[in-house]
PDB file of C-alpha atoms in Angstrom:
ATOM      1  CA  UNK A 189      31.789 -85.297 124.184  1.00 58.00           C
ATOM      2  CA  UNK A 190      31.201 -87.357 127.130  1.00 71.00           C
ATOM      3  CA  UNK A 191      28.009 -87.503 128.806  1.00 85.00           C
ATOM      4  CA  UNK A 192      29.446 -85.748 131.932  1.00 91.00           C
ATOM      5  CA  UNK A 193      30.138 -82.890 129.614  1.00 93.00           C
ATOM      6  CA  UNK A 194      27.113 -82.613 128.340  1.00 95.00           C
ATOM      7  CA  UNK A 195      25.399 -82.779 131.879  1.00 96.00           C
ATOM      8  CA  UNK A 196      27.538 -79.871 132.685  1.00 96.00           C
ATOM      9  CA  UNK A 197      27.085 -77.675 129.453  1.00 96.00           C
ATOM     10  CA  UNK A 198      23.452 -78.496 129.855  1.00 97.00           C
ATOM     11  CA  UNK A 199      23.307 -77.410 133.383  1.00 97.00           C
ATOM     12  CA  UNK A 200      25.063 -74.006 132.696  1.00 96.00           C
ATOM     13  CA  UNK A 201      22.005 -73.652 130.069  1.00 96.00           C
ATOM     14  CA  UNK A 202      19.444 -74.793 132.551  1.00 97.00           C
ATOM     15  CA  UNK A 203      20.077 -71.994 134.812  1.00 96.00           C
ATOM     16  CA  UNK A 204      20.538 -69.044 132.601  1.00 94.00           C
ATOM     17  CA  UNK A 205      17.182 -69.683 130.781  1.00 95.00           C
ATOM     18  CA  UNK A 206      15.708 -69.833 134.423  1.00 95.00           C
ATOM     19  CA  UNK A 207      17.438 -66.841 135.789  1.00 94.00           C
ATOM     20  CA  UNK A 208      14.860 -64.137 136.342  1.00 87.00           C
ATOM     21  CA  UNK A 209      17.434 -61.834 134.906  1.00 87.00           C
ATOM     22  CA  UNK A 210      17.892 -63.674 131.987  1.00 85.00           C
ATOM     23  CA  UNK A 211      14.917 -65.869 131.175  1.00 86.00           C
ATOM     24  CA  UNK A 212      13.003 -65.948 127.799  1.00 88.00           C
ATOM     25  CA  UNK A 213       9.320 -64.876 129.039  1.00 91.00           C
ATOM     26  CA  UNK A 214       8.219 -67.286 126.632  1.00 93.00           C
ATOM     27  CA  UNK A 215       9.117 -70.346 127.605  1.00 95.00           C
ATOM     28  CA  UNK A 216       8.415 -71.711 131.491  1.00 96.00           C
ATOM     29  CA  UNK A 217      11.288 -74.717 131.693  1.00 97.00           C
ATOM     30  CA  UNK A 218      11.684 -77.735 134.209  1.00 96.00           C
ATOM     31  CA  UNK A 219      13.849 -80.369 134.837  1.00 97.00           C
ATOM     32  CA  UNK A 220      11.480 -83.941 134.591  1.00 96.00           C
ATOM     33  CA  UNK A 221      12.399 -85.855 137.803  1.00 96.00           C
ATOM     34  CA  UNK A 222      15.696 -83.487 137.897  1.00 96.00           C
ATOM     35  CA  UNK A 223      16.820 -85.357 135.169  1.00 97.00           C
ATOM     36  CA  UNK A 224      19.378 -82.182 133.080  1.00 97.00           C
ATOM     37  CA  UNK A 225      18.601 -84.241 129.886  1.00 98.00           C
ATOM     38  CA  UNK A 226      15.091 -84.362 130.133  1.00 98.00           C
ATOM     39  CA  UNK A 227      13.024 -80.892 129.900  1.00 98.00           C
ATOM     40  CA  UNK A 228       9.338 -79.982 130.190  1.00 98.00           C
ATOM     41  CA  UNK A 229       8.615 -76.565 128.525  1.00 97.00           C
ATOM     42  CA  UNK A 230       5.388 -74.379 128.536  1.00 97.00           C
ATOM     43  CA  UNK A 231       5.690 -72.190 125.275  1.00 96.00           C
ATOM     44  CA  UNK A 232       3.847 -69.143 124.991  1.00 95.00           C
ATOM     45  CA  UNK A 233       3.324 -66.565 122.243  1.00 93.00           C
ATOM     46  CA  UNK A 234       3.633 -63.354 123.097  1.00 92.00           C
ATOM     47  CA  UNK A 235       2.706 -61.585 120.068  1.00 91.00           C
ATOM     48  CA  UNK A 236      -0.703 -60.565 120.851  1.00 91.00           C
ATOM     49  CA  UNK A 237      -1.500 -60.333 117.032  1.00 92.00           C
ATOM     50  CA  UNK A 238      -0.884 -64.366 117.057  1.00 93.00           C
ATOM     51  CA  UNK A 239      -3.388 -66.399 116.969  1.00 94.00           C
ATOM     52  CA  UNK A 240      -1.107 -68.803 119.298  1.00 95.00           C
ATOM     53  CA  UNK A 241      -1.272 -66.113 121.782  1.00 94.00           C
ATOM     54  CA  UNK A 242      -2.320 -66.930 124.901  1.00 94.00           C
ATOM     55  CA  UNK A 243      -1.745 -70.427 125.355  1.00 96.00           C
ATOM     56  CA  UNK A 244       0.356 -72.382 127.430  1.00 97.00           C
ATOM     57  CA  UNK A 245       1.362 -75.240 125.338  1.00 97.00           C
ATOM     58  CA  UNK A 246       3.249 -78.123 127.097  1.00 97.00           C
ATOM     59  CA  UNK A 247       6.346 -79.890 125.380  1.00 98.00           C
ATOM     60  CA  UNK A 248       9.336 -81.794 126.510  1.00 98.00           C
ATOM     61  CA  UNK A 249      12.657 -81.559 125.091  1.00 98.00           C
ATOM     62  CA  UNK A 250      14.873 -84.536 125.265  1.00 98.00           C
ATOM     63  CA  UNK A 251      18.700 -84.467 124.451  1.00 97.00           C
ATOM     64  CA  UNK A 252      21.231 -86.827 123.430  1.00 96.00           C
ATOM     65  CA  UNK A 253      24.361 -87.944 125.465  1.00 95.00           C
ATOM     66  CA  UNK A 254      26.398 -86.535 123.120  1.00 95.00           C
ATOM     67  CA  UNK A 255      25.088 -83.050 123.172  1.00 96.00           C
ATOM     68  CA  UNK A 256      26.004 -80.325 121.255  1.00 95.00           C
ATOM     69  CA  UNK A 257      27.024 -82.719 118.823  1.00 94.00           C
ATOM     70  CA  UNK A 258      23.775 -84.343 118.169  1.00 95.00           C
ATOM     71  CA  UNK A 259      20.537 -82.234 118.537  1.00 95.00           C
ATOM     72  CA  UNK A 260      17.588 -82.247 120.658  1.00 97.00           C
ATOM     73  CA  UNK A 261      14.222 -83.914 119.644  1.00 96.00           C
ATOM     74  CA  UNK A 262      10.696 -81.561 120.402  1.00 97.00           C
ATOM     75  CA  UNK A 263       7.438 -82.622 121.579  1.00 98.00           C
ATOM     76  CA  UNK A 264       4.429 -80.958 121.803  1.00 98.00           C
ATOM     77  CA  UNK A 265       2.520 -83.036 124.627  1.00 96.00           C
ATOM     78  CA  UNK A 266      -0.419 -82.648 123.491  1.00 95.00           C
ATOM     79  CA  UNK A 267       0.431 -82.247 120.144  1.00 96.00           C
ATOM     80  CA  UNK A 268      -1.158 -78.814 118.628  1.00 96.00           C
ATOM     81  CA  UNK A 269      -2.433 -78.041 115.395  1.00 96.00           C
ATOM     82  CA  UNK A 270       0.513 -77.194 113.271  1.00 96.00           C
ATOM     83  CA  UNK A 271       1.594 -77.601 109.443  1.00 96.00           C
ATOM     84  CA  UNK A 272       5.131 -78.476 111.051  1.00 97.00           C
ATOM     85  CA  UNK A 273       3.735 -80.686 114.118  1.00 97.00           C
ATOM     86  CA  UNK A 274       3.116 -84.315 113.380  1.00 97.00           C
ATOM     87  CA  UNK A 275       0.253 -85.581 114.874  1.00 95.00           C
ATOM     88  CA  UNK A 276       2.215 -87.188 118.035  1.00 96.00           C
ATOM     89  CA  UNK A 277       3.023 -84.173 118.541  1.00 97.00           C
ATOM     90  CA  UNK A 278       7.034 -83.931 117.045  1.00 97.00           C
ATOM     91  CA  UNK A 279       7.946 -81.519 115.413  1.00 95.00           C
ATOM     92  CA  UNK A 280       9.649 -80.705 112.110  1.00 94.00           C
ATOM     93  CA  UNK A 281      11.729 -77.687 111.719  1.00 93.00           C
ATOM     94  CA  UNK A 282      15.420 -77.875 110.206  1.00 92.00           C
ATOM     95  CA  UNK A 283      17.456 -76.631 113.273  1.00 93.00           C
ATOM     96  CA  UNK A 284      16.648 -79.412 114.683  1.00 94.00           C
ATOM     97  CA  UNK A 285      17.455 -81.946 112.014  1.00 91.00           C
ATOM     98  CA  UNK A 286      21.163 -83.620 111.964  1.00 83.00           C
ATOM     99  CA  UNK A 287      23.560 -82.083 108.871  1.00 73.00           C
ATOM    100  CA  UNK A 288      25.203 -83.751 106.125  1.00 65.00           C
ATOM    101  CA  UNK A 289      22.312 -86.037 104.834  1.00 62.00           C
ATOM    102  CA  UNK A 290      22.876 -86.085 101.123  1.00 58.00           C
ATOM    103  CA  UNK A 291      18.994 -87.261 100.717  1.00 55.00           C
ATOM    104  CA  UNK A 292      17.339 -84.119 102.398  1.00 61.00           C
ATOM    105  CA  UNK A 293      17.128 -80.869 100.660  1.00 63.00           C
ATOM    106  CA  UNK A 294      17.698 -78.736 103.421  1.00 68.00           C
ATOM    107  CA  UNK A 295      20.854 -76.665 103.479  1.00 68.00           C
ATOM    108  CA  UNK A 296      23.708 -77.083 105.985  1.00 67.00           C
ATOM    109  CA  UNK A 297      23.410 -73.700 107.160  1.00 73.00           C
ATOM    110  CA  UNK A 298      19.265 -74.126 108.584  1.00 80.00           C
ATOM    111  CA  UNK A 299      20.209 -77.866 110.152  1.00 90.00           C
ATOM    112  CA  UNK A 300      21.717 -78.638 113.728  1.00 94.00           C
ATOM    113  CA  UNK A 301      25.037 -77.610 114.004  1.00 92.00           C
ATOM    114  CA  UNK A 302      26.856 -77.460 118.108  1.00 93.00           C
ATOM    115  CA  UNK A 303      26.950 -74.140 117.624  1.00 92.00           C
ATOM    116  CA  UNK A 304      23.233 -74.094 118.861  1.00 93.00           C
ATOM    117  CA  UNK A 305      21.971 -73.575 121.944  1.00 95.00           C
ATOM    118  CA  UNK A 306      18.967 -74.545 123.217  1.00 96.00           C
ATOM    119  CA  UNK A 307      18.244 -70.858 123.515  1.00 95.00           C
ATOM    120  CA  UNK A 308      18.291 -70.630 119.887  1.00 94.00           C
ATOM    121  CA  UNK A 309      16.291 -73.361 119.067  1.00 95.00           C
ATOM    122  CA  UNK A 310      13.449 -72.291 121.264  1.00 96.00           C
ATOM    123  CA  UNK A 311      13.378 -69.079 119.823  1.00 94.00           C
ATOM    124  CA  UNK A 312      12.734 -70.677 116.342  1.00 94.00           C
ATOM    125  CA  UNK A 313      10.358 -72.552 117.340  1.00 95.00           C
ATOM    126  CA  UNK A 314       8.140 -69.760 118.299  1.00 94.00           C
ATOM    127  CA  UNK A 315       9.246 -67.952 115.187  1.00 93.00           C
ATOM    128  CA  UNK A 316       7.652 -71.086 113.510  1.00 94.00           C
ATOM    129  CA  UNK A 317       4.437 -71.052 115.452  1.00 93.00           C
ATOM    130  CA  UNK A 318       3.786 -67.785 114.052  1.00 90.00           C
ATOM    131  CA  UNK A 319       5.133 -68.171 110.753  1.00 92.00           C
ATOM    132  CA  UNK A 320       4.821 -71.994 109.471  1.00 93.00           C
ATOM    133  CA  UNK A 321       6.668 -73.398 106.566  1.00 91.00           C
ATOM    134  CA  UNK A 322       3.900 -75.405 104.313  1.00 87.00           C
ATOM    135  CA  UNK A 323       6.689 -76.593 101.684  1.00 85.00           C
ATOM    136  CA  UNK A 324       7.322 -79.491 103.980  1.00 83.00           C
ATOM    137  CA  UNK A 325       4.546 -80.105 106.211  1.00 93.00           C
ATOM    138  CA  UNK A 326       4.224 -82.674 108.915  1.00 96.00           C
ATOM    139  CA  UNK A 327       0.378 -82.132 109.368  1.00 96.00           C
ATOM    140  CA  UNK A 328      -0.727 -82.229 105.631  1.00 96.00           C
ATOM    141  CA  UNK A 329      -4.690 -81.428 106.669  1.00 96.00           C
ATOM    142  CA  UNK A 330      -3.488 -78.225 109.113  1.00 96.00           C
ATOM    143  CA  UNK A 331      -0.978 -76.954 106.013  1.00 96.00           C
ATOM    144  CA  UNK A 332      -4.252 -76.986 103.971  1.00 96.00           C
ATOM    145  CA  UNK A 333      -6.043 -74.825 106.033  1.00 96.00           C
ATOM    146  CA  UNK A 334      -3.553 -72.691 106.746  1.00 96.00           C
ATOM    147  CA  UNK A 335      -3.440 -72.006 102.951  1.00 95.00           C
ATOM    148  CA  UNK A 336      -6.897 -72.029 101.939  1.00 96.00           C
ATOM    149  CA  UNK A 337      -8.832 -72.244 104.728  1.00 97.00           C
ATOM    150  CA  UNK A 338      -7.516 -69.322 107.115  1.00 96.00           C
ATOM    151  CA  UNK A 339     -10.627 -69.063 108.962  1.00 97.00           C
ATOM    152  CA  UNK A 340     -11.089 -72.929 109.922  1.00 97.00           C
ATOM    153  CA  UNK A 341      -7.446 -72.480 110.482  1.00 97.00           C
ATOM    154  CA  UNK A 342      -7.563 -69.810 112.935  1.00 96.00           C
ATOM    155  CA  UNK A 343     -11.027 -71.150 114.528  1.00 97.00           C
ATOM    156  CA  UNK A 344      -9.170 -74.310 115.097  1.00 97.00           C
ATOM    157  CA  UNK A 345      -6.223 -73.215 117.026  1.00 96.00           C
ATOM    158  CA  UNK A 346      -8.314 -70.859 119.282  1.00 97.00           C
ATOM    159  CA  UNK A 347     -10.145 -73.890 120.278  1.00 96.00           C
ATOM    160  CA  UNK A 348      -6.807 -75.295 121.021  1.00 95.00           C
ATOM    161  CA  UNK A 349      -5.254 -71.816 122.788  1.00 96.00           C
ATOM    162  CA  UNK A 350      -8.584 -72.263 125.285  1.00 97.00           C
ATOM    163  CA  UNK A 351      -7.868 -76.131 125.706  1.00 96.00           C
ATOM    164  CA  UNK A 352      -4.049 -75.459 126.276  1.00 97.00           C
ATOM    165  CA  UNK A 353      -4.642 -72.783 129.289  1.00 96.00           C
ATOM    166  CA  UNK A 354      -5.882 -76.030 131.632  1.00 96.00           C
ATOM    167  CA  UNK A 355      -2.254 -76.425 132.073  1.00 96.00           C
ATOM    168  CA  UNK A 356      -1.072 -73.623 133.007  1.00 96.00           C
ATOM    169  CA  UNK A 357       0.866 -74.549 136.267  1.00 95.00           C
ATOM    170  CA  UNK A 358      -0.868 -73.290 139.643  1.00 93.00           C
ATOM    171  CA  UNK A 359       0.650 -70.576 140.634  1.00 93.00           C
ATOM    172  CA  UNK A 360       2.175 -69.360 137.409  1.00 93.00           C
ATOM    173  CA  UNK A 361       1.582 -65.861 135.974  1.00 91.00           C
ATOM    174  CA  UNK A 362       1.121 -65.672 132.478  1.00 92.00           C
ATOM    175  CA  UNK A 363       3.036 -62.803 130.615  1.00 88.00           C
ATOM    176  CA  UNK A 364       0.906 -60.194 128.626  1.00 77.00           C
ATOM    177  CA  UNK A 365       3.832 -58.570 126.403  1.00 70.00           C
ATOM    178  CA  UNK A 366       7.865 -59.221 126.734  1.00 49.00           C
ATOM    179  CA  UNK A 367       8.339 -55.933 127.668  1.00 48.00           C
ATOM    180  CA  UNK A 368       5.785 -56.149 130.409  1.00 46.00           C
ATOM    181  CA  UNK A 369       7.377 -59.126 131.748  1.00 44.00           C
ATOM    182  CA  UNK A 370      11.193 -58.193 131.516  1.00 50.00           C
ATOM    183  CA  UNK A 371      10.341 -54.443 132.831  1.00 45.00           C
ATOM    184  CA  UNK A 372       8.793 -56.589 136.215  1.00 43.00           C
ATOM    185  CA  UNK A 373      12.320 -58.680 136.173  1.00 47.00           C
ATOM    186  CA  UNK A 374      14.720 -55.989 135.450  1.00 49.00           C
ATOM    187  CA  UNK A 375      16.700 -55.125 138.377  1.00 47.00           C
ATOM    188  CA  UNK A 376      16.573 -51.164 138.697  1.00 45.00           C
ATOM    189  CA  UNK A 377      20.008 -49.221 137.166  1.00 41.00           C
ATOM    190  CA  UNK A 378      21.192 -47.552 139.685  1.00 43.00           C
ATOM    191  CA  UNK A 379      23.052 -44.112 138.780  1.00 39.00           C
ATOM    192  CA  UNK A 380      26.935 -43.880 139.103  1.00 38.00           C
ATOM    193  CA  UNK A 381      28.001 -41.564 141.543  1.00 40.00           C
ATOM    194  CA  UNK A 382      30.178 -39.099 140.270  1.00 38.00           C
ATOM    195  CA  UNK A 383      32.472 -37.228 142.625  1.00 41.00           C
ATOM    196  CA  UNK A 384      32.050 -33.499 141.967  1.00 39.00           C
ATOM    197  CA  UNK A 385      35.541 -32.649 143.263  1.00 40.00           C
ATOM    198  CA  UNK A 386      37.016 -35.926 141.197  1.00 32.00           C
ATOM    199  CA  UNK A 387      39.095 -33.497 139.203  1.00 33.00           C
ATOM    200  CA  UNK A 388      39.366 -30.695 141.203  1.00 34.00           C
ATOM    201  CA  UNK A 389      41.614 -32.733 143.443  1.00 39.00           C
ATOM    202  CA  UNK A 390      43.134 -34.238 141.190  1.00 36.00           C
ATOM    203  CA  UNK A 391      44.401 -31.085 139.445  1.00 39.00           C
ATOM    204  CA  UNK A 392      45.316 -29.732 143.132  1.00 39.00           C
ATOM    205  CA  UNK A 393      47.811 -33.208 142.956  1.00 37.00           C
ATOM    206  CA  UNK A 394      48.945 -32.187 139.286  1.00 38.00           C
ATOM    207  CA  UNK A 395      49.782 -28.832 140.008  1.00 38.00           C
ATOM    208  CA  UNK A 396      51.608 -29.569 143.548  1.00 35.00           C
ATOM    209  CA  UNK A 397      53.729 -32.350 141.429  1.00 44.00           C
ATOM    210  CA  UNK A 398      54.586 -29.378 138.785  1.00 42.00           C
ATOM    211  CA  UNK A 399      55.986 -26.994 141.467  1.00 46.00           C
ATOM    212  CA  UNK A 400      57.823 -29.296 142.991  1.00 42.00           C
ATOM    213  CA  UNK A 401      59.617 -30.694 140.066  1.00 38.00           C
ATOM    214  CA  UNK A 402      60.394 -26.845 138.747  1.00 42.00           C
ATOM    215  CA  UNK A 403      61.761 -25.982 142.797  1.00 47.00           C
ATOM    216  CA  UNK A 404      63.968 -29.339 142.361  1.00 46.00           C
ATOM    217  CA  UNK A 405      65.061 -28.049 138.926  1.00 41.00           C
ATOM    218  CA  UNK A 406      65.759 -24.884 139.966  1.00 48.00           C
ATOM    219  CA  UNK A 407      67.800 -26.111 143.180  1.00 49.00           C
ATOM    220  CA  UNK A 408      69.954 -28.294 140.884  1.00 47.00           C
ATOM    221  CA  UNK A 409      70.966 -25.261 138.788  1.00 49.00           C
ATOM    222  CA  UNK A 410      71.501 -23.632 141.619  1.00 53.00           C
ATOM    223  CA  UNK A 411      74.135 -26.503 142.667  1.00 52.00           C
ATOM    224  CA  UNK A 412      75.656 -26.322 139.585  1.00 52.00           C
ATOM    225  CA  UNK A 413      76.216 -22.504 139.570  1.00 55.00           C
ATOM    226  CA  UNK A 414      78.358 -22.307 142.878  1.00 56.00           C
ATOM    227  CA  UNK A 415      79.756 -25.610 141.877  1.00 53.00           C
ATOM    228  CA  UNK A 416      81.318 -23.887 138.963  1.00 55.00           C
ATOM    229  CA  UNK A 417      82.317 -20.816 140.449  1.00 57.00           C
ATOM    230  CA  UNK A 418      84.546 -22.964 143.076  1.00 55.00           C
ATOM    231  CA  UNK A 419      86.199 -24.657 140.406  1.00 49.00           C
ATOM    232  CA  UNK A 420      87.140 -21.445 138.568  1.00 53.00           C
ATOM    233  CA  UNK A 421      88.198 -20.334 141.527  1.00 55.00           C
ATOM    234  CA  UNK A 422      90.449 -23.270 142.562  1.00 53.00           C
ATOM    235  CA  UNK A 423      91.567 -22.496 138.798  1.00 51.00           C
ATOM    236  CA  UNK A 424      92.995 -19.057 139.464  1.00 54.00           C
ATOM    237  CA  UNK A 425      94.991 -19.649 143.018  1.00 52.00           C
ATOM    238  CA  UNK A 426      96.658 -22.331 140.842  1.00 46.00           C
TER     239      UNK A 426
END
């Protein structure tokens, strides 16, 4: 794919994860100098029994040229305290990681394939903020704690959540709950109006049709009657 196309697949992307009808109220997305292959994302857990909730944590996203066909890279910037963030901040998770290398263990079916979107892959990575994967960490000290030491775990990460709410942009609203933010964003359902006499009228047209195929009917037979009686009697002055 060329990189026009990927501008342009990107693009469509862009704007449906910033529609206010459509957007993910946990991610606040940017263009970086309006450049489509270059995104700044605020993540934000909403899960209010996560100890990632309430903080704005700052990443860019950064994708290839060749787009879908090659995936994304993730930065946390700053980088967080994470079992799956590396301490510049990248992070590890499989969806994110190219298929087909015969030297990783991870199966086809977790890694990058272009049937992604970067909708999907920002969903997982909240579902890995709140659920890490310590098999394969990238921050060996923060998979520790997360195992062992819950509590310095948790006490670390708050400091972080506090640290992370400096940048917050001015003039942004956090969101408290998704269903608190998309039941501000929904646009109202309005009722369908139903006309009352709909059928009535219509079975008014029905019925009118009815008689006047049966008086057309009946004509014709009528036609044929006194067309028959002429004939027999043309029949009998012969």
């Amino acid at each position: 794919m060329s990189s026009t196309s990927a501008a342009s697949l990107l693009l469509r992307q862009f704007r449906e994860l910033t529609d206010p009808k459509k957007a993910i109220p946990s991610f606040h997305i940017e263009l970086e100098d309006d450049n489509i292959f270059l995104w700044n994302i605020g993540v934000m857990v909403l899960n209010e029994e996560s100890v990632y909730h309430g903080g704005y944590f700052r990443a860019q996203m950064k994708f290839p040229s060749d787009y879908p066909f090659a995936p994304p890279t993730f930065r946390f910037t700053p980088a967080i305290y994470h079992p799956n963030v590396y301490r510049d901040g990248r992070l590890c998770i499989s969806i994110l990681h190219q298929g087909g290398d015969p030297t990783s263990d991870e199966p086809d079916a977790e890694t990058w394939s272009p049937a992604q979107t970067v909708e999907t892959v920002l969903i997982s990575i909240v579902s890995l903020l709140e659920d890490p994967n310590p098999s394969s960490p990238a921050n060996v000290d923060a998979a520790v704690d997360w195992r062992k030491r819950p509590d310095v775990y948790k006490k670390k990460v708050e400091l972080e959540v506090e640290r992370s709410k400096q940048d917050i942009p001015q003039g942004f609203v956090m969101p408290t709950s998704a269903s608190a933010y998309l039941a501000t964003h929904s646009a109202p359902v309005e009722d369908e109006v139903v006309d009352e006499n709909f059928w009535y009228d219509s079975e008014e047209e029905e019925s009118y049709d009815d008689d006047s195929i049966m008086d057309d009917v009946e004509g014709n037979e009528e036609e044929d009657e006194e067309e028959d009686e002429e004939l027999s009697e043309e029949e009998g002055e012969k």
